[in-house]
mmCIF file of C-alpha atoms in Angstrom:
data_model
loop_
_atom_site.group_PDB
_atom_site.id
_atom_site.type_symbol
_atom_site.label_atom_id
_atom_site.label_comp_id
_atom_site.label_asym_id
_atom_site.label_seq_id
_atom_site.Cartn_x
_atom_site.Cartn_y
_atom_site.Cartn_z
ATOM 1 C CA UNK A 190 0.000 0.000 0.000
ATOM 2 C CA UNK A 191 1.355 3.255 -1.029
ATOM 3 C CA UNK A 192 1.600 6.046 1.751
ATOM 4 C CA UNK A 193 -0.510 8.502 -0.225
ATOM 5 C CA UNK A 194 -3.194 5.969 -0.130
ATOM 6 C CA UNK A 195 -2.467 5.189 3.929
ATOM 7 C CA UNK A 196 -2.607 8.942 4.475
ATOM 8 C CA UNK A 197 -5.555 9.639 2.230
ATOM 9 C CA UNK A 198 -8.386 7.998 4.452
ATOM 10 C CA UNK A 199 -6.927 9.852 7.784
ATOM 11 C CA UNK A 200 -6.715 13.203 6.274
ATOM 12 C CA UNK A 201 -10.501 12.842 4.349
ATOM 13 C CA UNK A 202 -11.956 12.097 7.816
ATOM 14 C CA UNK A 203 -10.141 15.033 9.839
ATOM 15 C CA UNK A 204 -10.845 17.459 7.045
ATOM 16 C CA UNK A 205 -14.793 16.769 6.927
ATOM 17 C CA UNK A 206 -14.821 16.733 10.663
ATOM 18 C CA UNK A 207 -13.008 20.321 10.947
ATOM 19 C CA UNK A 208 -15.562 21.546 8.091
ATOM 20 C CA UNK A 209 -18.307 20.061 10.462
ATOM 21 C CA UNK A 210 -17.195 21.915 13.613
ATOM 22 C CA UNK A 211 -16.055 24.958 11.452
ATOM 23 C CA UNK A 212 -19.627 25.488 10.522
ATOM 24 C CA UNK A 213 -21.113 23.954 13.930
ATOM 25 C CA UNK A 214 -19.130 26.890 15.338
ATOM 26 C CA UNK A 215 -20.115 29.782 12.695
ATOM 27 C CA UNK A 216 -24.164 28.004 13.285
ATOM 28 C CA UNK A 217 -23.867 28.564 17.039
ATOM 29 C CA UNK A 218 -22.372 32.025 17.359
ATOM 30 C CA UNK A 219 -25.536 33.288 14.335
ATOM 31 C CA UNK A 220 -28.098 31.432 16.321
ATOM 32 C CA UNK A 221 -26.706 33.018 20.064
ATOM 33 C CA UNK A 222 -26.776 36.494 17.940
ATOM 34 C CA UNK A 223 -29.720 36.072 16.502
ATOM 35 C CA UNK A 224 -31.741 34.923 19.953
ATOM 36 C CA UNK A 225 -30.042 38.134 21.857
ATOM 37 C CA UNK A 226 -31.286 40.312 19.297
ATOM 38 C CA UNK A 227 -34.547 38.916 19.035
ATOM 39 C CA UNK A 228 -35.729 38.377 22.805
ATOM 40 C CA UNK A 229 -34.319 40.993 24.873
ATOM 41 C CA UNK A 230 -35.368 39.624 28.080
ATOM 42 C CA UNK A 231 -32.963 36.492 27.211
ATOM 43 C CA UNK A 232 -30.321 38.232 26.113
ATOM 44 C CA UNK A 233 -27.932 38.296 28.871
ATOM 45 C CA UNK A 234 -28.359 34.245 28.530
ATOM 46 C CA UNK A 235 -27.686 34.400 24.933
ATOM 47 C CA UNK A 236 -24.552 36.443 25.288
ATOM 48 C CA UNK A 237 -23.287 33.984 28.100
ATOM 49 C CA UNK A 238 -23.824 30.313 26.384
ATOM 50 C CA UNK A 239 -21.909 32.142 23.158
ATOM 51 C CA UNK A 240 -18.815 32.612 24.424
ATOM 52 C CA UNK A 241 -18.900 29.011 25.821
ATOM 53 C CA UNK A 242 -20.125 27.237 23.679
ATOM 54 C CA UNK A 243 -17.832 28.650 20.963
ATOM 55 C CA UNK A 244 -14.801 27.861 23.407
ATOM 56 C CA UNK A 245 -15.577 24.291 23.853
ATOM 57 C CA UNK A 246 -16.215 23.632 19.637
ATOM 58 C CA UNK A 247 -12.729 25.483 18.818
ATOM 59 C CA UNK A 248 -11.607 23.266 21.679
ATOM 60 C CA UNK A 249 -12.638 20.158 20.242
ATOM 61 C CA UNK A 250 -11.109 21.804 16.733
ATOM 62 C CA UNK A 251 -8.507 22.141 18.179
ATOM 63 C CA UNK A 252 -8.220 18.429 19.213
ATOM 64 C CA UNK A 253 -9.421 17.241 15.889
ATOM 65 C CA UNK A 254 -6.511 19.182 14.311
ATOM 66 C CA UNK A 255 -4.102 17.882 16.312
ATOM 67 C CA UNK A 256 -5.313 14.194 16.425
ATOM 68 C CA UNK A 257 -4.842 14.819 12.324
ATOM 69 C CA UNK A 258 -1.437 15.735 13.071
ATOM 70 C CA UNK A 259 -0.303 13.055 15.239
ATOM 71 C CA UNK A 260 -1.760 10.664 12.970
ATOM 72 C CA UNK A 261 -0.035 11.928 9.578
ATOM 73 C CA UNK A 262 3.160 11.761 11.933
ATOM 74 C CA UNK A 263 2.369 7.868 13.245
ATOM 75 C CA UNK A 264 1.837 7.045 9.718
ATOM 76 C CA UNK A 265 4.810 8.756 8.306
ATOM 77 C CA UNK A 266 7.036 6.911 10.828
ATOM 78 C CA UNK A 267 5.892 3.382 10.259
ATOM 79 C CA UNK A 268 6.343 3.834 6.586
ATOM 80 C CA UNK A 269 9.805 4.941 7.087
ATOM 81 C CA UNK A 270 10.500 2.255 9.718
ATOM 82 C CA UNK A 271 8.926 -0.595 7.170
ATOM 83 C CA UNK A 272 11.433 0.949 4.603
ATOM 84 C CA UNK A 273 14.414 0.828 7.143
ATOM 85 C CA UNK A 274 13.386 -2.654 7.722
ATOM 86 C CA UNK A 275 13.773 -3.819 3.925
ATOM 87 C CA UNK A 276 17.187 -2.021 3.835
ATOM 88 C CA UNK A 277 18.565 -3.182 6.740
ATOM 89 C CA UNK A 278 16.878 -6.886 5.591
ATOM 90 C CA UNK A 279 18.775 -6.116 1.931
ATOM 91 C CA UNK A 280 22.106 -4.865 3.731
ATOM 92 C CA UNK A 281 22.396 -7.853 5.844
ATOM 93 C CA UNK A 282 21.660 -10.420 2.977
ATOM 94 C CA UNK A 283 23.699 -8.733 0.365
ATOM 95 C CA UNK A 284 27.108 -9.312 1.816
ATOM 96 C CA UNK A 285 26.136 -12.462 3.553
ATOM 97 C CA UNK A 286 25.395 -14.211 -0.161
ATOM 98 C CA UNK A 287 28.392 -12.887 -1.333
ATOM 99 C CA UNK A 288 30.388 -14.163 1.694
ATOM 100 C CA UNK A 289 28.713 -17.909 1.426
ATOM 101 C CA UNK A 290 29.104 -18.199 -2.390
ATOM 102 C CA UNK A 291 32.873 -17.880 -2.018
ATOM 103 C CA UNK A 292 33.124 -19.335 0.920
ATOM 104 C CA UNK A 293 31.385 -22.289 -0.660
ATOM 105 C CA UNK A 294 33.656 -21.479 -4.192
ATOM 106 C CA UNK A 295 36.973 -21.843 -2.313
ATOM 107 C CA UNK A 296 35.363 -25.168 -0.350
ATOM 108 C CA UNK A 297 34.396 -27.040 -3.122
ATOM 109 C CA UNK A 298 36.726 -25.843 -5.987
ATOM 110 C CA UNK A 299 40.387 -25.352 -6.938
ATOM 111 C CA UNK A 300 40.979 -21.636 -7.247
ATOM 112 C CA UNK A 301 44.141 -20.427 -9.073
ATOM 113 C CA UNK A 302 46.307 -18.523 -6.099
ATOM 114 C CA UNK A 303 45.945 -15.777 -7.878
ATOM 115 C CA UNK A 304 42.228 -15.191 -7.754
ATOM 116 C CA UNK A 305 42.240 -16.331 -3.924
ATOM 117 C CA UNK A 306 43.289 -13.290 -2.767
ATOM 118 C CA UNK A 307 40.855 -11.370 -4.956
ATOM 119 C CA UNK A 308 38.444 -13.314 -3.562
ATOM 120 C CA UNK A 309 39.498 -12.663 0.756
ATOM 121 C CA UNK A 310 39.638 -9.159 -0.092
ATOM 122 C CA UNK A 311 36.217 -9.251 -1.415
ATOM 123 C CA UNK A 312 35.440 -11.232 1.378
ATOM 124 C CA UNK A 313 37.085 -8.957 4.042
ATOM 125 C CA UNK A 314 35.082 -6.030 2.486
ATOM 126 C CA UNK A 315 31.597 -7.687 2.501
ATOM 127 C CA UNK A 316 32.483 -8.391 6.579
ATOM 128 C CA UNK A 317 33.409 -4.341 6.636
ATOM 129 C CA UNK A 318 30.190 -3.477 5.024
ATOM 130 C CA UNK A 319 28.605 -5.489 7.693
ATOM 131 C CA UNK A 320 30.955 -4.257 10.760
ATOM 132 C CA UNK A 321 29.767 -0.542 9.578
ATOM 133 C CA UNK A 322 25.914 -1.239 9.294
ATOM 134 C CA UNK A 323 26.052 -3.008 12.759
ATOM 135 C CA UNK A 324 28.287 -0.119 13.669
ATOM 136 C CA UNK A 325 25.111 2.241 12.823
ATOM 137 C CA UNK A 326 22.088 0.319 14.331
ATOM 138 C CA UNK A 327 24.625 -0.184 17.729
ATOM 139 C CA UNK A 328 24.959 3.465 17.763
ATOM 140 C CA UNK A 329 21.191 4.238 17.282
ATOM 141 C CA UNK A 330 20.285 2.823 20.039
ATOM 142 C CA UNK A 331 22.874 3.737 22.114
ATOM 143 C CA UNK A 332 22.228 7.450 21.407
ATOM 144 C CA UNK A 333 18.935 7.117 23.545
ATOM 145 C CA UNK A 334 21.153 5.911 26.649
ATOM 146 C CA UNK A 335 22.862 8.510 29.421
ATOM 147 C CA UNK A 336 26.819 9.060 28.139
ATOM 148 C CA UNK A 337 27.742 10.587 31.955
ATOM 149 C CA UNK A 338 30.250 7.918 32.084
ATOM 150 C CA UNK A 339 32.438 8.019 29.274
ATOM 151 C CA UNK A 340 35.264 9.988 29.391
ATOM 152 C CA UNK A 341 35.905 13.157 27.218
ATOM 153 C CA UNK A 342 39.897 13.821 26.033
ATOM 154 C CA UNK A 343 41.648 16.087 23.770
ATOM 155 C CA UNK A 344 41.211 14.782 20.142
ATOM 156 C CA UNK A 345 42.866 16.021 17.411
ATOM 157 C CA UNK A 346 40.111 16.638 15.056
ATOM 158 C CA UNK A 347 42.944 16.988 11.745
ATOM 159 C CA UNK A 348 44.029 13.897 12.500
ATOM 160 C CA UNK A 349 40.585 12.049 12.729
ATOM 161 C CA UNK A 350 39.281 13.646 8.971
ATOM 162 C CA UNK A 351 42.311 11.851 7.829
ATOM 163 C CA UNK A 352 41.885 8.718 8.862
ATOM 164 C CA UNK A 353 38.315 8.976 8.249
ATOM 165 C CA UNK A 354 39.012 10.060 4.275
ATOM 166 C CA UNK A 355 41.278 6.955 4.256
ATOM 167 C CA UNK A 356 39.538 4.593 5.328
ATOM 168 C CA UNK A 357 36.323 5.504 3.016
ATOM 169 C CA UNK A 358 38.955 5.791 0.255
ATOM 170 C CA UNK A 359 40.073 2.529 1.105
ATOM 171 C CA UNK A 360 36.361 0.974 1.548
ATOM 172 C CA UNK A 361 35.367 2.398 -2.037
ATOM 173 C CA UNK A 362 38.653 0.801 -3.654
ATOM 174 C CA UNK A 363 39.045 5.108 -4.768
ATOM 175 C CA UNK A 364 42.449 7.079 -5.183
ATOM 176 C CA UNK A 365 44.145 8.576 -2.208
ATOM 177 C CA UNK A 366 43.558 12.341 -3.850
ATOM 178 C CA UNK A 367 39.778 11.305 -4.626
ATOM 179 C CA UNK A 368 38.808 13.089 -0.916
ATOM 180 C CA UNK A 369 40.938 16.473 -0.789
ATOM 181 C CA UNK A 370 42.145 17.501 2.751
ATOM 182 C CA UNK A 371 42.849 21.077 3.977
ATOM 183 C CA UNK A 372 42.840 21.141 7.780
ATOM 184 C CA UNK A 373 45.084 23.056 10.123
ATOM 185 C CA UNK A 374 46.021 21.223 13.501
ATOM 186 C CA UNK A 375 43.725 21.167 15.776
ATOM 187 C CA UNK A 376 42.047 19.646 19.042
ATOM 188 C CA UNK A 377 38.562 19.492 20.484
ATOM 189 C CA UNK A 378 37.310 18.171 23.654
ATOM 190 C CA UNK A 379 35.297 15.252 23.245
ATOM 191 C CA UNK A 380 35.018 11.631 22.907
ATOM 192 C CA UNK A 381 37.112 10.229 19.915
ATOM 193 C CA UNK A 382 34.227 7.586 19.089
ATOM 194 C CA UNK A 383 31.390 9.864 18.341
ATOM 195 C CA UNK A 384 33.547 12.534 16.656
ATOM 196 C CA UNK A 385 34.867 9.861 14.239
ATOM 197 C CA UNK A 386 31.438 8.658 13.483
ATOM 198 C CA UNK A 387 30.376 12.156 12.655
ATOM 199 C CA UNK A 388 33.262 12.455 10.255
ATOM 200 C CA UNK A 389 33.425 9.355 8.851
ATOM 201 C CA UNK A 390 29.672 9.155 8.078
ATOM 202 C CA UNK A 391 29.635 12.433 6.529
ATOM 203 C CA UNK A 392 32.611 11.768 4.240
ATOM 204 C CA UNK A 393 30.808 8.510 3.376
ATOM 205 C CA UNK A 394 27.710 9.592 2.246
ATOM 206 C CA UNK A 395 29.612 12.542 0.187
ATOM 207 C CA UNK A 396 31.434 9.683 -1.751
ATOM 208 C CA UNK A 397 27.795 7.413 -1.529
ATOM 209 C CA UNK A 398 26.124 10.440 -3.563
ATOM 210 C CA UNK A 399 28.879 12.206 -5.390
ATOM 211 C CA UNK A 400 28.649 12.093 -9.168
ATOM 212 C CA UNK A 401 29.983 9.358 -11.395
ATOM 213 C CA UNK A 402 33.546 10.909 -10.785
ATOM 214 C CA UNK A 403 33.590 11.438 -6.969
ATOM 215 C CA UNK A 404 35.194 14.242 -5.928
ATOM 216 C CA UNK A 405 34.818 15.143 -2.201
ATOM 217 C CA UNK A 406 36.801 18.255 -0.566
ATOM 218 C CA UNK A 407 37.039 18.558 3.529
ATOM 219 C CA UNK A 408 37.722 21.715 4.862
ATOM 220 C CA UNK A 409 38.641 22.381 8.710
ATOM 221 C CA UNK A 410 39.555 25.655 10.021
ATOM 222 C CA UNK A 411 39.769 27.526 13.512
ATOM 223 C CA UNK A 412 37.802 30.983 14.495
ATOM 224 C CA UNK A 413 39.064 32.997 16.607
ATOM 225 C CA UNK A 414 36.191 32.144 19.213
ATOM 226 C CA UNK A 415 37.355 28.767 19.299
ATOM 227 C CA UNK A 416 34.965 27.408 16.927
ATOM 228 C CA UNK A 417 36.076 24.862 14.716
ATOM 229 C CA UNK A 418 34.283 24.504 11.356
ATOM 230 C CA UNK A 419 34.647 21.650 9.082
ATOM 231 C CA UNK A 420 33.319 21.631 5.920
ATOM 232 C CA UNK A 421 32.350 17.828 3.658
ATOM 233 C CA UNK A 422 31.057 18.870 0.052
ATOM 234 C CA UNK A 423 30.744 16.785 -2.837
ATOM 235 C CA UNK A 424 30.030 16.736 -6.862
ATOM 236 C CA UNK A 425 26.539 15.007 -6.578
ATOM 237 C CA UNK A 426 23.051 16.414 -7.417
ATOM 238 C CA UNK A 427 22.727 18.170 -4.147
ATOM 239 C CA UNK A 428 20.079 18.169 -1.802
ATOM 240 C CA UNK A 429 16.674 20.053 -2.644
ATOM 241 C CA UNK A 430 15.997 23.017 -0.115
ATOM 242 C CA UNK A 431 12.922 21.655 1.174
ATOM 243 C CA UNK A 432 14.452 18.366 2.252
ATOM 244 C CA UNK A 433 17.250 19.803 4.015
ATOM 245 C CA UNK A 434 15.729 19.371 7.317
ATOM 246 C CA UNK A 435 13.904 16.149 7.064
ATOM 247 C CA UNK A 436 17.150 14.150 6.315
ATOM 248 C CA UNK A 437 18.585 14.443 9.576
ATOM 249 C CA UNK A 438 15.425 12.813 10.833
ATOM 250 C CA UNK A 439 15.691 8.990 12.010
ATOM 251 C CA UNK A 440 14.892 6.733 9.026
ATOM 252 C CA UNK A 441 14.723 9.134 6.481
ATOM 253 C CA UNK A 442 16.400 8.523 2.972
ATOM 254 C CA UNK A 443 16.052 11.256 0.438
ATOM 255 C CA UNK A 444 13.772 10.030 -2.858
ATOM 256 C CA UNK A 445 13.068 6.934 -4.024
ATOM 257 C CA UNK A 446 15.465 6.516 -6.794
ATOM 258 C CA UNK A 447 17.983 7.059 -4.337
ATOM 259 C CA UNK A 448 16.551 4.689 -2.078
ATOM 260 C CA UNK A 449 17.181 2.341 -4.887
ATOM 261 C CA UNK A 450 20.176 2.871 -6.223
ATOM 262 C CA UNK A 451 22.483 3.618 -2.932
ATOM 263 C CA UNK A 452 22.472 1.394 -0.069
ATOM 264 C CA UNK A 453 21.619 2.299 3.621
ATOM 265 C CA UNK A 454 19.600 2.647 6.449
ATOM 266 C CA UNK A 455 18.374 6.061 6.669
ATOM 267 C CA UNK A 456 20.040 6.758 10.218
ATOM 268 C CA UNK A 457 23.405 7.730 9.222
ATOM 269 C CA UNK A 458 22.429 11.705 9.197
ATOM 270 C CA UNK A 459 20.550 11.407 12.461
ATOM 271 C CA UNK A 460 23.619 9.911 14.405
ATOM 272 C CA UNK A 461 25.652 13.089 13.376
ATOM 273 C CA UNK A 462 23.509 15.903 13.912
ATOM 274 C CA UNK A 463 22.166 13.870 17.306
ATOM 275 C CA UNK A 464 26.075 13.844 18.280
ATOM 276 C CA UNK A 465 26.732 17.223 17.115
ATOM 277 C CA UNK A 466 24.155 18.516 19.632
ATOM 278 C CA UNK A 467 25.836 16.542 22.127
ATOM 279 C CA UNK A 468 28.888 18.172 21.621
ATOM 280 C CA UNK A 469 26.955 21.708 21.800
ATOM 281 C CA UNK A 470 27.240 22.351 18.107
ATOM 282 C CA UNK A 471 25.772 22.349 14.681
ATOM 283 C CA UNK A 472 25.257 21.075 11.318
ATOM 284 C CA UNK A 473 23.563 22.282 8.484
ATOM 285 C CA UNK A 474 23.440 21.639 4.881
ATOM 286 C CA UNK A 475 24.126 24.845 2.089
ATOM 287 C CA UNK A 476 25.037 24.578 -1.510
ATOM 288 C CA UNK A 477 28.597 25.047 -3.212
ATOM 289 C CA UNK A 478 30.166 28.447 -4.414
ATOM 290 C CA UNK A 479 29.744 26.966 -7.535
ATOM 291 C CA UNK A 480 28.631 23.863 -9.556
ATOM 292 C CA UNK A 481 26.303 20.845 -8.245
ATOM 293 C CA UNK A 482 26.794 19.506 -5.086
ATOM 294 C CA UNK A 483 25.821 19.570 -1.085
ATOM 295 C CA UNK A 484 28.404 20.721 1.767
ATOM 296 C CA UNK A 485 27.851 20.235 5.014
ATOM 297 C CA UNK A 486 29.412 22.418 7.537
ATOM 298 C CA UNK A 487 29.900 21.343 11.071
ATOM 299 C CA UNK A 488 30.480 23.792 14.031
ATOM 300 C CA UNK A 489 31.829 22.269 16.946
ATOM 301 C CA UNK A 490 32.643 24.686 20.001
ATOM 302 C CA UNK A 491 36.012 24.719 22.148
ATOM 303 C CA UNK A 492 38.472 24.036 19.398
ATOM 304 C CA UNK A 493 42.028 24.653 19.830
ATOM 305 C CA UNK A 494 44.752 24.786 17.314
ATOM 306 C CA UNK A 495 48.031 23.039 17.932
ATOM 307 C CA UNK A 496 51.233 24.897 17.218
ATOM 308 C CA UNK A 497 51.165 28.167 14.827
ATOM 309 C CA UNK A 498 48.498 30.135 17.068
ATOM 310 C CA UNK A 499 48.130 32.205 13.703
ATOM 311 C CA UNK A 500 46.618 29.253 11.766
ATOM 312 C CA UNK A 501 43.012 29.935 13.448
ATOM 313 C CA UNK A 502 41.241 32.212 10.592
ATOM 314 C CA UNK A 503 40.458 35.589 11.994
ATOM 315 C CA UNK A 504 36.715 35.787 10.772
ATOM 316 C CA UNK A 505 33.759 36.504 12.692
ATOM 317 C CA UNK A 506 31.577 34.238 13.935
#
């Protein structure tokens, strides 16, 4: 079932009720008019029962409007959970095929020794691809749990877009020079987990949806309020404006052809900007200087540059 056609039934019912107590309400306040104007010796009882009665039908409008609400929103989630569902379903069977047909290929058959390592570094990628997407749901559901006890450090947030852009360079079988770096040295104060998931799920999904010809650029700098701002942009089709704020919502993937063309789960977003806020800052999405594309920039307070005091950029905030 399609969810225009699971919305359409809700919605028809909650707009012919408001219609109902729209003119319910416009009925009462002639009728209360028209009796005070017509018996004057009932008047004051008109005028009382009108200002009540009108309260309690824009009350129950009220209501109505926001049972409509809740309901588009209940809806709306359980599609986009059923959807998470069959990707998760299609990320965990993918690799696991892929893994049991060689598995099964280097059982049963003589392989050449050349094509056996092709074949374990297939394999070892498959169990990487599965590593990250258990990575994601683990981290989901631990975002939802107190984080009192872990202990905060001084990370060096240069160092951590690095490895990131290598290892998604290295998942993607890419170039080194496919991701373009241009940090200055830096630390933050935070935990080095959740700041590498930011980064390396950012950097990920800018390769996931570049263009044919990936080209991804990451951009750190310093302000002189302490603010480091790192910037992820890409070469794909970009982001339209009015989506910009529903993909950092839990489960959502942008369009359907995207849906079907690039794997995932939908939560990806929603772990970084729910760890952003964490850290006290933010992340938005604005389009390049020039070209196609998406770039996200990332503000994380408390930043500190290591060295050269003069590489933080003198800017306002």
């Amino acid at each position: 079932m399609s969810i225009r056609r699971r919305l359409g039934l809700p919605i028809t019912l909650a707009v012919i009720m408001i219609v109902l107590l729209i003119a319910l309400i416009i009925g009462w306040v002639m009728i209360n008019v028209w009796g005070a104007t017509e018996n004057e010796q009932a008047a004051p009882l008109y005028w009382t029962f009108l200002p009540i009665g009108a309260t309690f039908l824009a009350v129950i409008l009220a209501g109505v409007i926001f049972y409509m609400v809740l309901s588009i929103k209940a809806i709306n989630l359980s599609q986009r959970q059923a959807n998470f569902i069959d990707s998760v379903t299609h990320e965990l069977k993918s690799p696991i095929a892929s893994l049991k047909l060689y598995l099964q290929t280097l059982n049963r058959r003589s392989i050449p020794p050349e094509k056996v390592g092709s074949f374990y570094e297939t394999m070892l990628e498959d169990v990487e691809r599965l590593d990250h997407l258990i990575n994601h749901l683990l981290e989901a559901g631990r975002l939802d749990r107190s984080h009192e006890d872990a202990e905060e450090g001084d990370v060096r947030l240069d160092k951590v877009l690095a490895g990131c852009a290598q290892s998604v360079a290295l998942l993607y079988r890419l170039p080194p020079d496919t991701i373009k770096l241009k940090t200055v040295p830096c630390s933050i104060r935070g935990l080095h987990g959740d700041i590498e998931i930011i980064f390396r799920n950012l950097i990920d999904n800018a390769v996931k949806y570049s263009g044919k010809d990936p080209e991804v650029r990451v951009q750190l700098r310093v302000k002189y309020n302490d603010e480091a701002v790192i910037e992820v942009a890409d070469n794909g089709p970009g982001i339209p404006f009015s989506q910009r704020r529903k993909i950092f919502g839990r489960f959502v993937r942008l369009g359907l052809e995207l849906q079907r063309e690039k794997p995932g789960t939908g939560l990806g977003l929603y772990i970084v900007r729910t760890l952003v806020k964490r850290m006290r800052g933010d992340v938005r999405v604005k389009d390049p200087p020039k070209g196609s594309g998406t770039v996200f920039v990332v503000t994380l307070p408390g930043a500190k540059t290591v060295g050269d005091p003069a590489l933080a950029e003198p800017v306002s905030a």
